[in-house]
Coordinates of C-alpha atoms in Angstrom, one line a residue:
X11 CA -2.9 -205.8 57.3
X12 CA 0.4 -204.8 57.0
X13 CA 1.9 -202.3 54.3
X14 CA 3.4 -203.9 51.4
X15 CA 6.2 -201.7 51.9
X16 CA 7.4 -203.0 55.2
X17 CA 9.8 -205.9 54.3
X18 CA 12.3 -207.9 55.0
X19 CA 14.7 -205.0 54.7
X20 CA 13.7 -203.5 57.9
X21 CA 14.8 -206.6 59.9
X22 CA 18.3 -206.1 60.6
X23 CA 17.9 -203.8 63.7
X24 CA 20.0 -206.3 65.7
X25 CA 23.1 -207.8 65.5
X26 CA 25.1 -210.5 67.3
X27 CA 27.2 -209.0 69.3
X28 CA 29.4 -211.1 72.6
X29 CA 26.9 -214.0 72.3
X30 CA 24.1 -212.0 72.5
X31 CA 22.3 -209.7 69.7
X32 CA 22.7 -205.8 70.5
X33 CA 20.5 -202.9 68.6
X34 CA 21.5 -201.2 65.6
X35 CA 21.7 -198.0 66.6
X36 CA 21.4 -197.2 62.4
X37 CA 19.8 -193.8 62.4
X38 CA 18.3 -194.1 58.8
X39 CA 17.3 -197.6 59.7
X40 CA 15.3 -196.3 62.7
X41 CA 14.1 -193.2 61.0
X42 CA 12.3 -195.7 58.3
X43 CA 10.9 -198.0 60.9
X44 CA 9.0 -194.8 62.5
X45 CA 7.8 -193.5 59.3
X46 CA 6.7 -197.1 58.3
X47 CA 5.0 -197.2 61.6
X48 CA 3.2 -194.1 61.2
X49 CA 2.1 -195.1 57.9
X50 CA 0.8 -198.6 59.8
X51 CA -1.0 -196.8 62.2
X52 CA -2.6 -194.7 59.8
X53 CA -3.8 -197.5 57.3
X54 CA -5.4 -199.3 60.6
X55 CA -7.1 -196.2 61.3
X56 CA -8.3 -195.7 58.0
X57 CA -9.9 -199.1 58.1
X58 CA -10.8 -199.3 61.6
X59 CA -14.3 -198.0 60.7
X60 CA -14.3 -194.7 62.9
X61 CA -15.4 -191.8 61.3
X62 CA -13.1 -189.8 59.3
X63 CA -12.8 -186.0 60.2
X64 CA -13.5 -183.5 57.4
X65 CA -11.6 -180.3 57.3
X66 CA -11.8 -177.5 54.8
X67 CA -8.2 -179.1 53.2
X68 CA -9.7 -182.8 52.5
X69 CA -13.5 -182.1 52.0
X70 CA -13.1 -181.8 48.2
X71 CA -11.4 -185.6 47.5
X72 CA -13.7 -187.3 50.4
X73 CA -16.8 -185.4 48.6
X74 CA -17.0 -187.4 45.5
X75 CA -14.8 -189.8 46.6
X76 CA -18.0 -192.5 47.4
X77 CA -21.6 -193.0 46.5
X78 CA -23.1 -191.8 49.7
X79 CA -21.4 -189.3 52.0
X80 CA -23.2 -188.7 55.6
X81 CA -21.3 -186.5 57.8
X82 CA -22.2 -185.6 61.2
X83 CA -21.2 -181.5 62.3
X84 CA -20.6 -180.9 66.0
X85 CA -19.0 -178.9 68.6
X86 CA -17.3 -180.3 71.4
X87 CA -18.4 -178.2 73.9
X88 CA -22.4 -179.1 73.3
X89 CA -23.7 -182.2 75.2
X90 CA -25.7 -183.4 72.1
X91 CA -23.1 -183.4 70.1
X92 CA -21.0 -185.3 73.0
X93 CA -24.3 -187.7 73.5
X94 CA -24.3 -188.7 69.7
X95 CA -20.6 -189.3 69.0
X96 CA -20.5 -193.0 70.8
X97 CA -23.6 -193.7 68.3
X98 CA -22.0 -192.4 65.0
X99 CA -19.1 -193.9 65.5
X100 CA -20.9 -197.0 66.0
X101 CA -22.8 -196.5 62.7
X102 CA -19.1 -195.9 60.9
X103 CA -18.3 -198.8 62.1
X104 CA -21.0 -201.1 60.9
X105 CA -21.1 -199.3 57.5
X106 CA -17.5 -199.6 57.2
X107 CA -17.5 -203.1 57.5
X108 CA -20.3 -203.8 55.2
X109 CA -20.4 -201.0 52.4
X110 CA -16.7 -200.0 52.3
X111 CA -16.7 -198.9 49.1
X112 CA -20.1 -197.3 48.4
X113 CA -20.4 -195.2 52.1
X114 CA -18.2 -192.7 54.0
X115 CA -19.3 -191.5 57.6
X116 CA -17.2 -188.2 58.4
X117 CA -17.4 -185.9 61.5
X118 CA -17.1 -181.8 60.7
X119 CA -15.9 -180.0 64.2
X120 CA -17.7 -177.1 63.3
X121 CA -15.6 -174.8 65.8
X122 CA -12.5 -175.5 63.6
X123 CA -14.3 -175.4 60.7
X124 CA -16.5 -172.4 60.5
X125 CA -16.0 -172.1 56.5
X126 CA -17.0 -175.3 55.8
X127 CA -20.0 -175.5 58.0
X128 CA -21.4 -172.0 56.5
X129 CA -21.1 -173.4 53.0
X130 CA -22.2 -175.4 51.2
X131 CA -23.8 -176.6 54.2
X132 CA -25.9 -173.8 56.1
X133 CA -25.2 -175.8 59.5
X134 CA -26.9 -173.2 62.7
X135 CA -27.5 -175.8 65.2
X136 CA -25.6 -178.8 66.8
X137 CA -25.7 -181.6 66.2
X138 CA -26.6 -181.8 62.1
X139 CA -26.5 -184.6 60.1
X140 CA -26.7 -183.9 56.3
X141 CA -25.8 -186.8 53.6
X142 CA -24.2 -186.0 50.5
X143 CA -24.8 -187.7 47.2
X144 CA -22.8 -188.2 44.6
X145 CA -21.0 -185.2 45.4
X146 CA -24.5 -183.3 46.1
X147 CA -25.4 -181.7 49.5
X148 CA -29.2 -183.2 50.0
X149 CA -31.3 -180.6 50.6
X150 CA -33.1 -182.1 53.6
X151 CA -31.2 -183.2 56.8
X152 CA -31.5 -186.3 58.7
X153 CA -34.1 -185.5 61.2
X154 CA -34.6 -189.3 62.8
X155 CA -33.6 -191.3 65.7
X156 CA -30.2 -190.8 67.3
X157 CA -29.4 -194.7 67.3
X158 CA -26.6 -196.5 65.4
X159 CA -29.3 -198.7 63.9
X160 CA -31.4 -195.8 62.2
X161 CA -28.2 -194.0 60.9
X162 CA -27.3 -197.5 59.1
X163 CA -30.8 -197.8 58.3
X164 CA -30.9 -194.3 56.7
X165 CA -27.8 -194.5 55.3
X166 CA -28.5 -198.2 53.2
X167 CA -31.8 -196.2 52.1
X168 CA -30.1 -193.9 50.4
X169 CA -28.1 -196.4 47.9
X170 CA -31.4 -198.0 46.9
X171 CA -31.9 -197.2 43.3
X172 CA -34.4 -194.7 42.8
X173 CA -35.3 -195.1 39.5
X174 CA -38.1 -198.0 38.6
X175 CA -38.4 -199.7 35.3
X176 CA -41.8 -200.0 33.9
X177 CA -43.1 -201.0 30.8
X178 CA -45.5 -198.6 29.7
X179 CA -46.6 -194.8 30.6
X180 CA -50.1 -196.4 32.1
X181 CA -48.0 -197.7 34.8
X182 CA -47.2 -194.4 36.3
X183 CA -49.8 -192.2 38.1
X184 CA -49.5 -188.9 39.9
X185 CA -46.4 -186.4 39.5
X186 CA -43.4 -188.1 38.3
X187 CA -40.0 -188.0 35.8
X188 CA -39.7 -190.2 33.4
X189 CA -37.0 -191.0 31.4
X190 CA -37.2 -193.1 27.9
X191 CA -33.9 -194.7 26.8
X192 CA -32.8 -197.6 24.7
X193 CA -30.9 -199.2 27.5
X194 CA -30.1 -198.4 31.1
X195 CA -26.3 -199.0 30.3
X196 CA -26.3 -195.7 28.6
X197 CA -24.6 -192.2 29.6
X198 CA -27.4 -190.6 29.5
X199 CA -29.6 -192.8 31.9
X200 CA -26.2 -192.5 34.4
X201 CA -26.8 -188.9 34.4
X202 CA -30.5 -189.3 35.0
X203 CA -29.8 -192.0 37.6
X204 CA -27.2 -189.3 39.5
X205 CA -30.4 -186.6 39.5
X206 CA -33.0 -189.4 40.6
X207 CA -30.4 -189.9 43.3
X208 CA -30.6 -186.2 44.0
X209 CA -34.2 -185.8 44.1
X210 CA -35.3 -188.9 45.3
X211 CA -37.2 -187.3 48.4
X212 CA -39.1 -185.2 46.0
X213 CA -40.5 -187.0 43.3
X214 CA -40.8 -190.3 41.8
X215 CA -38.3 -191.4 39.2
X216 CA -39.3 -193.9 36.2
X217 CA -37.5 -195.4 32.9
X218 CA -39.1 -196.7 30.1
X219 CA -36.6 -199.1 28.2
X220 CA -36.2 -200.4 25.0
X221 CA -36.2 -198.5 21.5
X222 CA -38.1 -195.5 22.1
X223 CA -39.3 -192.9 19.9
X224 CA -37.3 -189.7 20.4
X225 CA -35.1 -191.8 23.1
X226 CA -33.2 -190.5 25.3
X227 CA -35.9 -187.8 26.2
X228 CA -37.2 -186.9 30.2
X229 CA -40.4 -185.6 30.8
X230 CA -41.8 -184.5 33.7
X231 CA -45.9 -185.5 33.7
X232 CA -48.5 -184.6 36.3
X233 CA -52.3 -185.4 36.3
X234 CA -54.6 -182.3 34.6
X235 CA -51.5 -181.0 32.7
X236 CA -49.4 -181.8 29.6
X237 CA -46.1 -183.5 29.8
X238 CA -43.4 -181.1 29.7
X239 CA -40.2 -182.3 27.8
X240 CA -36.7 -181.6 29.0
X241 CA -34.9 -179.5 25.7
X242 CA -31.2 -179.7 27.2
X243 CA -28.3 -181.4 26.8
X244 CA -29.1 -185.4 28.4
X245 CA -25.4 -185.4 28.6
X246 CA -25.0 -182.6 31.3
X247 CA -26.0 -183.1 34.8
X248 CA -26.6 -179.6 36.5
X249 CA -29.0 -178.1 33.8
X250 CA -30.8 -181.2 33.8
X251 CA -31.1 -181.6 37.9
X252 CA -32.1 -177.9 38.1
X253 CA -34.8 -178.7 35.4
X254 CA -36.1 -181.5 37.5
X255 CA -35.9 -179.6 40.7
X256 CA -38.2 -176.7 39.3
X257 CA -41.1 -179.4 38.7
X258 CA -40.7 -181.8 41.8
X259 CA -40.5 -178.6 44.2
X260 CA -43.4 -176.9 43.6
X261 CA -43.6 -173.1 44.5
X262 CA -46.5 -173.6 46.7
X263 CA -46.1 -176.1 49.1
X264 CA -48.2 -177.3 52.3
X265 CA -47.1 -176.9 55.9
X266 CA -48.0 -179.3 58.3
X267 CA -46.7 -180.4 62.1
X268 CA -44.2 -182.9 60.6
X269 CA -42.4 -180.9 58.0
X270 CA -43.0 -177.9 59.7
X271 CA -39.4 -178.0 61.4
X272 CA -37.6 -178.4 58.2
X273 CA -39.4 -175.4 56.8
X274 CA -39.1 -173.2 59.5
X275 CA -35.3 -174.2 59.3
X276 CA -34.6 -172.7 55.6
X277 CA -35.0 -169.2 57.0
X278 CA -37.3 -167.6 54.6
X279 CA -40.1 -165.6 55.6
X280 CA -44.1 -167.4 55.0
X281 CA -46.5 -166.4 52.8
X282 CA -49.4 -168.7 54.5
X283 CA -52.4 -169.0 52.9
X284 CA -54.9 -170.3 55.9
X285 CA -57.8 -172.2 54.1
X286 CA -60.8 -174.2 55.3
X287 CA -60.5 -177.7 54.9
X288 CA -63.9 -177.7 53.7
X289 CA -63.2 -175.5 51.0
X290 CA -60.2 -176.5 49.4
X291 CA -60.5 -175.0 45.7
X292 CA -59.1 -171.9 47.3
X293 CA -55.3 -173.4 47.5
X294 CA -55.8 -173.7 43.9
X295 CA -56.9 -170.3 43.1
X296 CA -53.7 -169.2 45.9
X297 CA -51.4 -171.3 43.6
X298 CA -52.5 -169.8 40.2
X299 CA -51.8 -166.2 41.7
X300 CA -48.6 -167.1 43.2
X301 CA -47.1 -168.4 39.9
X302 CA -48.3 -165.4 37.7
X303 CA -46.7 -163.1 40.7
X304 CA -44.5 -164.3 42.3
X305 CA -42.4 -166.7 40.3
X306 CA -39.4 -163.9 40.7
X307 CA -39.1 -164.0 44.4
X308 CA -38.5 -167.7 45.1
X309 CA -35.5 -168.2 47.3
X310 CA -36.5 -165.0 48.8
X311 CA -40.1 -166.6 50.7
X312 CA -41.3 -169.4 50.6
X313 CA -45.2 -169.7 50.0
X314 CA -46.7 -172.3 51.8
X315 CA -50.7 -173.5 52.4
X316 CA -51.7 -174.1 56.1
X317 CA -55.1 -176.2 57.3
X318 CA -57.1 -173.4 59.4
X319 CA -58.0 -175.7 61.7
X320 CA -54.9 -177.4 62.8
X321 CA -53.3 -174.0 62.7
X322 CA -56.1 -172.2 64.8
X323 CA -53.5 -171.4 67.2
X324 CA -51.6 -168.9 64.7
X325 CA -55.2 -168.0 63.3
X326 CA -56.4 -166.9 67.0
X327 CA -53.0 -164.9 67.6
X328 CA -53.8 -163.0 64.4
X329 CA -57.3 -162.8 66.3
X330 CA -59.2 -164.7 63.2
X331 CA -61.4 -167.6 63.6
X332 CA -62.3 -170.1 61.2
X333 CA -65.2 -168.5 59.6
X334 CA -62.9 -165.5 58.6
X335 CA -60.9 -168.2 56.7
X336 CA -59.5 -167.8 54.1
X337 CA -56.8 -165.7 55.4
X338 CA -53.8 -164.3 54.2
X339 CA -50.7 -163.9 56.3
X340 CA -47.1 -163.3 56.2
X341 CA -44.6 -165.0 59.1
X342 CA -41.0 -162.9 59.1
X343 CA -40.2 -165.4 62.0
X344 CA -40.1 -162.0 64.2
X345 CA -43.6 -160.5 63.1
X346 CA -46.7 -162.0 61.5
X347 CA -48.6 -159.6 58.8
X348 CA -51.8 -159.9 57.9
X349 CA -53.3 -159.1 54.0
X350 CA -55.9 -156.9 54.5
X351 CA -58.4 -158.4 52.6
X352 CA -58.3 -161.8 50.8
X353 CA -60.8 -160.9 47.9
X354 CA -58.0 -158.4 46.8
X355 CA -55.0 -161.5 46.3
X356 CA -57.0 -161.5 43.0
X357 CA -56.5 -157.8 42.1
X358 CA -53.4 -157.8 39.6
X359 CA -50.4 -156.7 41.7
X360 CA -52.0 -156.8 45.1
X361 CA -50.3 -159.9 46.1
X362 CA -46.6 -159.3 44.5
X363 CA -46.5 -156.0 46.4
X364 CA -47.2 -157.0 49.6
X365 CA -44.2 -159.5 49.6
X366 CA -42.2 -156.5 48.2
X367 CA -43.6 -154.0 51.0
X368 CA -42.1 -156.9 53.3
X369 CA -38.8 -156.8 51.8
X370 CA -38.4 -153.3 51.5
X371 CA -39.3 -153.1 55.0
X372 CA -42.6 -151.2 54.7
X373 CA -44.8 -153.7 56.3
X374 CA -42.4 -153.5 59.6
X375 CA -43.0 -149.7 59.8
X376 CA -46.4 -149.8 59.1
X377 CA -47.3 -152.4 61.3
X378 CA -45.4 -149.7 64.5
X379 CA -46.7 -146.4 62.8
X380 CA -49.4 -146.9 60.3
X381 CA -50.0 -145.9 56.6
X382 CA -47.2 -144.0 55.1
X383 CA -48.7 -140.6 55.0
X384 CA -48.0 -140.1 51.0
X385 CA -50.5 -142.8 50.4
X386 CA -54.2 -143.1 50.6
X387 CA -55.2 -145.8 52.4
X388 CA -57.8 -146.2 55.0
X389 CA -57.0 -146.0 58.3
X390 CA -57.7 -149.5 60.7
X391 CA -58.4 -149.7 64.1
X392 CA -55.4 -148.7 66.8
X393 CA -54.3 -146.1 63.6
X394 CA -55.3 -142.4 65.0
X395 CA -53.5 -139.2 63.1
X396 CA -52.4 -136.9 65.9
X397 CA -53.5 -133.0 66.1
X398 CA -49.7 -132.1 64.5
X399 CA -50.1 -134.7 61.6
X400 CA -47.5 -137.1 62.8
X401 CA -48.8 -140.7 63.3
X402 CA -49.6 -142.1 66.6
X403 CA -46.9 -144.9 67.4
X404 CA -49.0 -148.1 67.6
X405 CA -48.1 -151.1 70.3
X406 CA -46.4 -153.4 68.0
X407 CA -46.9 -155.7 65.4
X408 CA -48.0 -159.2 66.3
X409 CA -45.5 -161.9 67.6
X410 CA -44.6 -164.7 65.1
X411 CA -45.7 -168.1 66.1
X412 CA -44.3 -170.1 63.1
X413 CA -40.8 -169.6 64.8
X414 CA -42.1 -172.1 67.0
X415 CA -41.9 -174.9 64.9
X416 CA -38.3 -174.0 64.8
X417 CA -36.2 -177.0 66.2
X418 CA -36.0 -176.5 70.0
X419 CA -33.3 -176.6 72.2
X420 CA -33.9 -179.6 74.4
X421 CA -32.2 -181.2 71.6
X422 CA -29.6 -178.5 69.8
X423 CA -27.0 -176.6 71.0
X424 CA -27.0 -173.4 68.4
X425 CA -24.8 -171.8 66.8
X426 CA -25.4 -168.3 67.7
X427 CA -25.7 -168.9 71.8
X428 CA -22.1 -168.4 72.5
X429 CA -22.3 -169.0 76.2
X430 CA -21.1 -172.7 75.7
X431 CA -22.1 -173.9 79.1
X432 CA -24.3 -177.6 78.1
X433 CA -21.1 -178.8 79.7

């Protein structure tokens, strides 16, 4: 389609002279034609279906321009980025032809756009695929199959309405966020749906419509606990999103081999409870202790539970076996530190001090040199006081095992591998 600006005003480029047409050397006309051609090329490129090149200069304009913005973070020297490029372009062409008003696929060269890749995306490897929903960066990246069909299918799934309408509360079981509205045409419902789009991976969302007492209202409900009612303004998106986020993404999560890569890539140390699957009640005790003592550490450490049978290898690495469960430990992705006695978790302040000692560096220091001389702590095997009163250096800490769950270099190139020798 030729833009409307290309009109008959640009046609008289030739004139009749001596029985033939000759080019009119009108520089103003030629200049106008030149810029028109550039405009046509730009229009054709924008509708060709190829992924849009995103930069720091244009990111904000694209960020809120579509319901879904799906981004490919790449580096030209990375062979995995080169392999993904035609796949991503094919997906972009398909989605542009089918959903041009709702979806945009963009690509970001992280060698040129280091600041943009750092914040708000925190990209550490290439290629990384992330989705922006209604201007909000999703917490989880796309880790599915690197095929055009898989990408198209994933992006389309992001457009499915995450809010399910029901008539009665008894239709809802388990953990859920429930909104009560007079109508789904209200502004409050729009804000609620926007929050649901951003947290669709973490909680189910329901709406009950009609003349509800107290509507509009949002509640979080879970089995065995009283409903929590949102106390803020239903028309303000960010506070509502944060409130729901705190309920939907628990302080303590279960780590598995399926989600291990995602958790470790968050880059936060892990406080791990290895539990016996025959004694699951210990998980609830651990969760209660974490909630009462460690809420202030949210964002600095991830607290997780791990099936001690499934994760037998890390236990063995710590010198522990199934009969030793439950076992508490911190994995800093460099070293692993064992909480001395699980029973001491029940002593107020002990678990909090264990985490605080990680952040202060004390755990690392004591793993190398034994307890600080100023503290009256029982010595453990391998820690001996020398004749001059100094501490004998230990052989070294136990190496991290959960770092092995991080993304593999057989699928990604990492930002801090500066050799750039993949190609």
